[in-house]
Coordinates of C-alpha atoms in Angstrom, one line a residue:
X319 CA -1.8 7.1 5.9
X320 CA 2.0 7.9 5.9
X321 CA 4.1 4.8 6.1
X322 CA 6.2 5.7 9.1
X323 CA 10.5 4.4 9.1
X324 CA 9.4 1.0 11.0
X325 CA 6.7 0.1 8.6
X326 CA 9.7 1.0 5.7
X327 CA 11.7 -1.3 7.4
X328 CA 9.1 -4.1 7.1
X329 CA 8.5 -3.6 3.2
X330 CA 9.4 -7.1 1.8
X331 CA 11.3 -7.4 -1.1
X332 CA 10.3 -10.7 -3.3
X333 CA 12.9 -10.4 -6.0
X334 CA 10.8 -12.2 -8.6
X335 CA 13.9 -12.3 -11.4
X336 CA 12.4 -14.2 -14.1
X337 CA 11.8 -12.5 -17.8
X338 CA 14.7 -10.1 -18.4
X339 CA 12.2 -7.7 -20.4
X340 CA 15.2 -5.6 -21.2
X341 CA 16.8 -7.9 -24.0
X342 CA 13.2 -9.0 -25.6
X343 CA 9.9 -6.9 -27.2
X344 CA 8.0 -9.5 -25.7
X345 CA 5.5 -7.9 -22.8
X346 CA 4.6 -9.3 -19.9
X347 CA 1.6 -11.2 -20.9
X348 CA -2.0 -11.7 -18.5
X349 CA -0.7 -15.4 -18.1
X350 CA 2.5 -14.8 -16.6
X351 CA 1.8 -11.9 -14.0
X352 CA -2.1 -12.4 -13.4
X353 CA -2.8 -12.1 -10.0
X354 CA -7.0 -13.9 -9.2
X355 CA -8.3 -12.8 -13.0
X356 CA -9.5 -15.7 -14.7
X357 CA -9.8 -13.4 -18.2
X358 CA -7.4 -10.2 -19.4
X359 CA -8.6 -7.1 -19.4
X360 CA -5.3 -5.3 -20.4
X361 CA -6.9 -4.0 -24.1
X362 CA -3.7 -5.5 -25.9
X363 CA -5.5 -7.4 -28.7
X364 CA -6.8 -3.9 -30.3
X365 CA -2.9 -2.4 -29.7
X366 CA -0.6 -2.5 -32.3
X367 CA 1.7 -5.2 -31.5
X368 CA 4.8 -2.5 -30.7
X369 CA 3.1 -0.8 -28.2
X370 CA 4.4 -2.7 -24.7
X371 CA 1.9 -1.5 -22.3
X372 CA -1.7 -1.6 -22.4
X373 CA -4.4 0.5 -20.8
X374 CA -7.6 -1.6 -19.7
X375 CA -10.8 -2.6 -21.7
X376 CA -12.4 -0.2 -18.7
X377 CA -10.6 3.0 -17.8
X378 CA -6.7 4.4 -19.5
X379 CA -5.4 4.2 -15.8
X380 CA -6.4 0.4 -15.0
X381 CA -4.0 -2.3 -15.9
X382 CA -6.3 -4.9 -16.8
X383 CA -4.0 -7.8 -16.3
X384 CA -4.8 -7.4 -12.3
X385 CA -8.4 -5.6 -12.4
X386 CA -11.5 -5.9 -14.3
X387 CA -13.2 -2.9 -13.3
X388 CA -13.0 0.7 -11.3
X389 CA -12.0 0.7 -7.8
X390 CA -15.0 2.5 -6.0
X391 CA -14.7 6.7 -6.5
X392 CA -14.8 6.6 -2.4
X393 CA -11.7 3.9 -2.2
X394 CA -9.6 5.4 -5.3
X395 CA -7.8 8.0 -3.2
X396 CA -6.8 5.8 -0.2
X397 CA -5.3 3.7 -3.0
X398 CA -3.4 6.0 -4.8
X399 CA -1.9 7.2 -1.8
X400 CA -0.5 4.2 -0.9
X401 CA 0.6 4.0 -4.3
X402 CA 2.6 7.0 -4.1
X403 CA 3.5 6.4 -0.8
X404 CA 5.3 3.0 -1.3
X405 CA 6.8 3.8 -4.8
X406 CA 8.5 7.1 -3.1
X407 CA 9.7 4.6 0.1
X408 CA 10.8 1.9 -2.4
X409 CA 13.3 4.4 -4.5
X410 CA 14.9 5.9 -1.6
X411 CA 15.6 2.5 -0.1
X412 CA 17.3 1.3 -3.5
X413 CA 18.8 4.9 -4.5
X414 CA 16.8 5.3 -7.5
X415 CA 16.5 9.1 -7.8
X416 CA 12.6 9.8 -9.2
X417 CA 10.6 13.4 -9.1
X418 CA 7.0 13.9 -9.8
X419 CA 5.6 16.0 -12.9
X420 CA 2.4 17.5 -14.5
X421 CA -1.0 17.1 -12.9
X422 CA 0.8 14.8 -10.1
X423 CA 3.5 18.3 -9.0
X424 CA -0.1 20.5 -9.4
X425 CA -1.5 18.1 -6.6
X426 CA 1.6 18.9 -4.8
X427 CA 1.5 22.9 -5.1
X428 CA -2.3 22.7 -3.8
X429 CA -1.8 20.7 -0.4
X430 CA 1.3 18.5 -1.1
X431 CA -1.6 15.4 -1.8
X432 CA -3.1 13.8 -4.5
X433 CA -5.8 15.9 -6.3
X434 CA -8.9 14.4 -5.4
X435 CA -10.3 14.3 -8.6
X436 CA -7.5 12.4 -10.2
X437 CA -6.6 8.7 -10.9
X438 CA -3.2 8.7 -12.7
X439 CA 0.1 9.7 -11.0
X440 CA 3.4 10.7 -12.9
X441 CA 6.7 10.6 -12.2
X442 CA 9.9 11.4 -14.7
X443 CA 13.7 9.3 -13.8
X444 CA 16.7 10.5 -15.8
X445 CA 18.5 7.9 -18.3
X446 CA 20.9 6.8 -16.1
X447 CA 18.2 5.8 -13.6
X448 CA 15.7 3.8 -15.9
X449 CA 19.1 2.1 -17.1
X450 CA 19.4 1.3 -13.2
X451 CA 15.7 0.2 -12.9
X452 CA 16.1 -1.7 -15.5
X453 CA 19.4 -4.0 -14.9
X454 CA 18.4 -4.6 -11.7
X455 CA 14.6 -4.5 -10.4
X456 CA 12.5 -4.7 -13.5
X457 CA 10.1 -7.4 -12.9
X458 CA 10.5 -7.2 -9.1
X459 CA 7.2 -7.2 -6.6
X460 CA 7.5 -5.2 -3.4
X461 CA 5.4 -6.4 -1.0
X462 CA 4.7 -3.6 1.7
X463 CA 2.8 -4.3 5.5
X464 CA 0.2 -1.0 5.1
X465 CA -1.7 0.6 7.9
X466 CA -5.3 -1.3 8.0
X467 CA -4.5 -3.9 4.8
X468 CA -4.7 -7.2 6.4
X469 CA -1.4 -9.4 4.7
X470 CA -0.4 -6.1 3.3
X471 CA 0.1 -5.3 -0.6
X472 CA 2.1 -6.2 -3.7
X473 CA 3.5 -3.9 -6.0
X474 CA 5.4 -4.6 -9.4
X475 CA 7.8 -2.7 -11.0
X476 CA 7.6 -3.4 -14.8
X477 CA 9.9 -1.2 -17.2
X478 CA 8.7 -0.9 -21.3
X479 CA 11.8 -2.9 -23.1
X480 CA 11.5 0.1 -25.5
X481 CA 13.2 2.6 -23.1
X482 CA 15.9 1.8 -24.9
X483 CA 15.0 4.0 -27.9
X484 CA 15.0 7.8 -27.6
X485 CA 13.5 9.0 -30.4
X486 CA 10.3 10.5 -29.9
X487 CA 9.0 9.0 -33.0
X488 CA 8.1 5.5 -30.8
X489 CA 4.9 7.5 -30.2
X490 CA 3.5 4.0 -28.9
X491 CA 6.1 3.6 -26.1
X492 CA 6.0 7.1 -24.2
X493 CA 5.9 5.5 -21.3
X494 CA 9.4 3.9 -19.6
X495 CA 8.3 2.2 -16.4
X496 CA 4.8 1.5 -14.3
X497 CA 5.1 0.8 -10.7
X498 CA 1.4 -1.6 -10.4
X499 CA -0.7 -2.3 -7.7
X500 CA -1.5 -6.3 -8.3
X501 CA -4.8 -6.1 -6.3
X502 CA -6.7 -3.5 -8.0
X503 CA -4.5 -2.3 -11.5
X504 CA -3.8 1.0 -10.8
X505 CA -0.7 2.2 -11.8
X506 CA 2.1 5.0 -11.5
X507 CA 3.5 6.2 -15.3
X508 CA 6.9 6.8 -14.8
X509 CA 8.3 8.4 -18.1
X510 CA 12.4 9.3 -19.1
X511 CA 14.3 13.1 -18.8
X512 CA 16.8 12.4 -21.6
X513 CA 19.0 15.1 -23.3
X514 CA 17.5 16.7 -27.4
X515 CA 20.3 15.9 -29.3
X516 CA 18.7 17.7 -31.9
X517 CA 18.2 20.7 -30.3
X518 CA 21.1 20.9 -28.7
X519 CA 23.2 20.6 -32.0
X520 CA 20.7 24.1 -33.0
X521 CA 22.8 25.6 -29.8
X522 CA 19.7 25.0 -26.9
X523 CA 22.3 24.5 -24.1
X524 CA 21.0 21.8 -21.8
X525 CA 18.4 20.8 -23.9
X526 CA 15.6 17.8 -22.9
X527 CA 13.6 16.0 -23.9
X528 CA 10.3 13.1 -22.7
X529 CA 9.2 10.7 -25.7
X530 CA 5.8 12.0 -24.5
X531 CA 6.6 15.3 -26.5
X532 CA 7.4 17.5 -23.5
X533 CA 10.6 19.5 -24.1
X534 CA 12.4 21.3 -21.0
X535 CA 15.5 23.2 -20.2
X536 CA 18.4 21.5 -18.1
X537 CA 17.5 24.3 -15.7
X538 CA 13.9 23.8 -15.5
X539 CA 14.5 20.7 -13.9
X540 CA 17.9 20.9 -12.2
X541 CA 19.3 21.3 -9.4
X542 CA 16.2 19.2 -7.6
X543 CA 14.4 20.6 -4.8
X544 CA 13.6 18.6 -1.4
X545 CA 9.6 18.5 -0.5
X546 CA 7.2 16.4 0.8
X547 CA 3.9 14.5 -1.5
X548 CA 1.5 12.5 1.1
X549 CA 3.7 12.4 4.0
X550 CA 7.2 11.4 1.9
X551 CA 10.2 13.0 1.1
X552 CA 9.5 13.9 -2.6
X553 CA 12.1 15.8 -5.5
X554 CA 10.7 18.2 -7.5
X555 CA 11.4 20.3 -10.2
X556 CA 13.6 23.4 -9.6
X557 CA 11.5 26.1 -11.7
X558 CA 8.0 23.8 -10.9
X559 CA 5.8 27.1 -10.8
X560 CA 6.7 28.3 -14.3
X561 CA 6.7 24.6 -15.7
X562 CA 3.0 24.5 -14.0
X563 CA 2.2 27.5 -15.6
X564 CA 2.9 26.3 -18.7
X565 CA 1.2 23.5 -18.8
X566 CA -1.9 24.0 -17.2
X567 CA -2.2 28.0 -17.5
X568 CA -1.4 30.4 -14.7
X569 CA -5.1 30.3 -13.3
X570 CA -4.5 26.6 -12.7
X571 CA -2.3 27.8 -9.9
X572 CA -4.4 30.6 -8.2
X573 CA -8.3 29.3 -8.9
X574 CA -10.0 27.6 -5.7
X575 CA -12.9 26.1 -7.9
X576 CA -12.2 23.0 -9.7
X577 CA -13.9 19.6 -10.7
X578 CA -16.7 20.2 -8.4
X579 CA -14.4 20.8 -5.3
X580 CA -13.5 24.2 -3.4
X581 CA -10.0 24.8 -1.9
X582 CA -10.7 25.2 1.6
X583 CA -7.5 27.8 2.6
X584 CA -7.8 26.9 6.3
X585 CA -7.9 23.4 6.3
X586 CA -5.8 23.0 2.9
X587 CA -7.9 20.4 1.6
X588 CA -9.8 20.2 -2.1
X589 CA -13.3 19.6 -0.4
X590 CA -16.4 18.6 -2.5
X591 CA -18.7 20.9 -3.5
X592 CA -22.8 20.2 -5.2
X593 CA -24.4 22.5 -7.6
X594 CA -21.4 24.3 -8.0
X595 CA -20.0 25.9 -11.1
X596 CA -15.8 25.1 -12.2
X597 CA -14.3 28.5 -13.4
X598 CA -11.4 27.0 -15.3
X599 CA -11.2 24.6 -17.8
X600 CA -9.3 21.2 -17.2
X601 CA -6.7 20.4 -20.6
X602 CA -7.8 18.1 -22.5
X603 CA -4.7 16.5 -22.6
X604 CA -1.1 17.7 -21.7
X605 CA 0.6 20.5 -23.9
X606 CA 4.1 20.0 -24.9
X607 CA 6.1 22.6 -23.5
X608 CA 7.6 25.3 -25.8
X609 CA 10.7 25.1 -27.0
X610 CA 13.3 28.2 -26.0

């Protein structure tokens, strides 16, 4: 399903300029960005009224402004795909500089895919970029002519009004950006790479930091290498094995058994496997990396 340079070319851009969400708290509400819902699913009304996006009365990587329930299990990949595929097109084209992080980069050390099993996608932009994102395309649908989608699809690129603040203490507001597919809610979390004051004043040269907790070394990141995620050119981290490592435990790298699927090495594809027993354990959420 890679979206060859003609079909790039095609992507229409419906600069939709109307709430400048970087100069209000206000979020974009179910009224103004529903899509055919006739009731909001987005799970604000039991958020605290800081916290700018919400995840969906249904599943944490739904928005519910633009679905009401799951895609089916059998459809979610082919979606996500595209998802990655025309966020990736759409930030070359307006020199937005983006790479991809945690379970998203393990997908991409496996078989440069999605992992099967998954239904979120993360990426991480640097301050100057979200800046960029912001001023410019926040608010802004992308409409792209897909491969088999009669009329094509819309995608929105929404950035949190609290990127602005850098303190991880706005634990309700870890995430920057979402890049949202308007038919069925799924979503891309795209998060901030800013430098740790603090630490650096303690003498950690090159010192960053994610409001999400996650604390890396200039040189864990930088320079950024050149690769390919589902058929795009892709950045990714410069020392991505040992951040992997890290996060999900060295086996996570080297085990073939997994969420009921088996690495197939010839055919390099996570295929699904009955009666079968995982040998390693999935996190049950992300570790913070450890500071130097």
């Amino acid at each position: 399903m890679t979206l060859p340079s003609w079909l790039r070319t095609l992507a229409t851009f419906l600069f939709i300029l109307s709430t400048n969400l970087t100069t209000t708290n206000a979020d974009a509400d179910f009224l103004d960005v529903r899509t055919s819902l006739n009731n909001d699913r987005s799970g604000k009304g039991g958020d605290p009224k800081d916290k700018y996006f919400h995840e969906s009365t249904f599943h944490p990587h739904y928005d519910g402004r633009f679905a009401q329930q799951e895609v089916d299990k059998e459809e979610r990949l082919p979606h996500l795909t595209a998802l990655m595929q025309t966020f990736l097109s759409t930030m070359t084209d307006i020199g937005a500089e983006t790479w991809i992080m945690h379970g998203t980069l393990l997908g991409w050390w496996w078989n440069q895919k999605i992992l099967p099993w998954d239904s979120d996608i993360d990426v991480q932009v640097s301050e100057s970029t979200i800046s960029f994102l912001a001023k410019y395309y926040n608010m802004t649908e992308f409409h792209y002519l897909l491969p088999g989608v009669k009329k094509g699809r819309t995608y929105l690129l929404e950035v949190n009004p609290h990127y602005i603040i850098r303190d991880q203490r706005d634990n309700l507001n870890v995430i920057d950006a979402r890049w949202i597919d308007t038919e069925n809610g799924l979503f891309i979390d795209i998060s901030t790479m800013r430098p740790d004051e603090a630490r650096r004043k303690e003498g950690i040269e090159g010192a960053l930091m994610v409001k999400d907790k996650h604390l890396y070394l200039e040189r864990d990141i930088f320079p950024l290498r050149d690769s390919y995620f589902e058929g795009i050119h892709v950045k990714i981290p410069f020392e991505y094995s040992s951040l992997l490592a890290e996060e999900y435990g060295q086996k996570a790298l080297t085990t073939t058994v997994f969420e009921h699927h088996k690495f197939n090495d010839t055919s390099k594809i996570w295929e699904p496997q009955t009666g079968i027993i995982d040998n390693r354990k999935r996190p049950a959420k992300l570790k913070p990396a450890k500071p130097p």
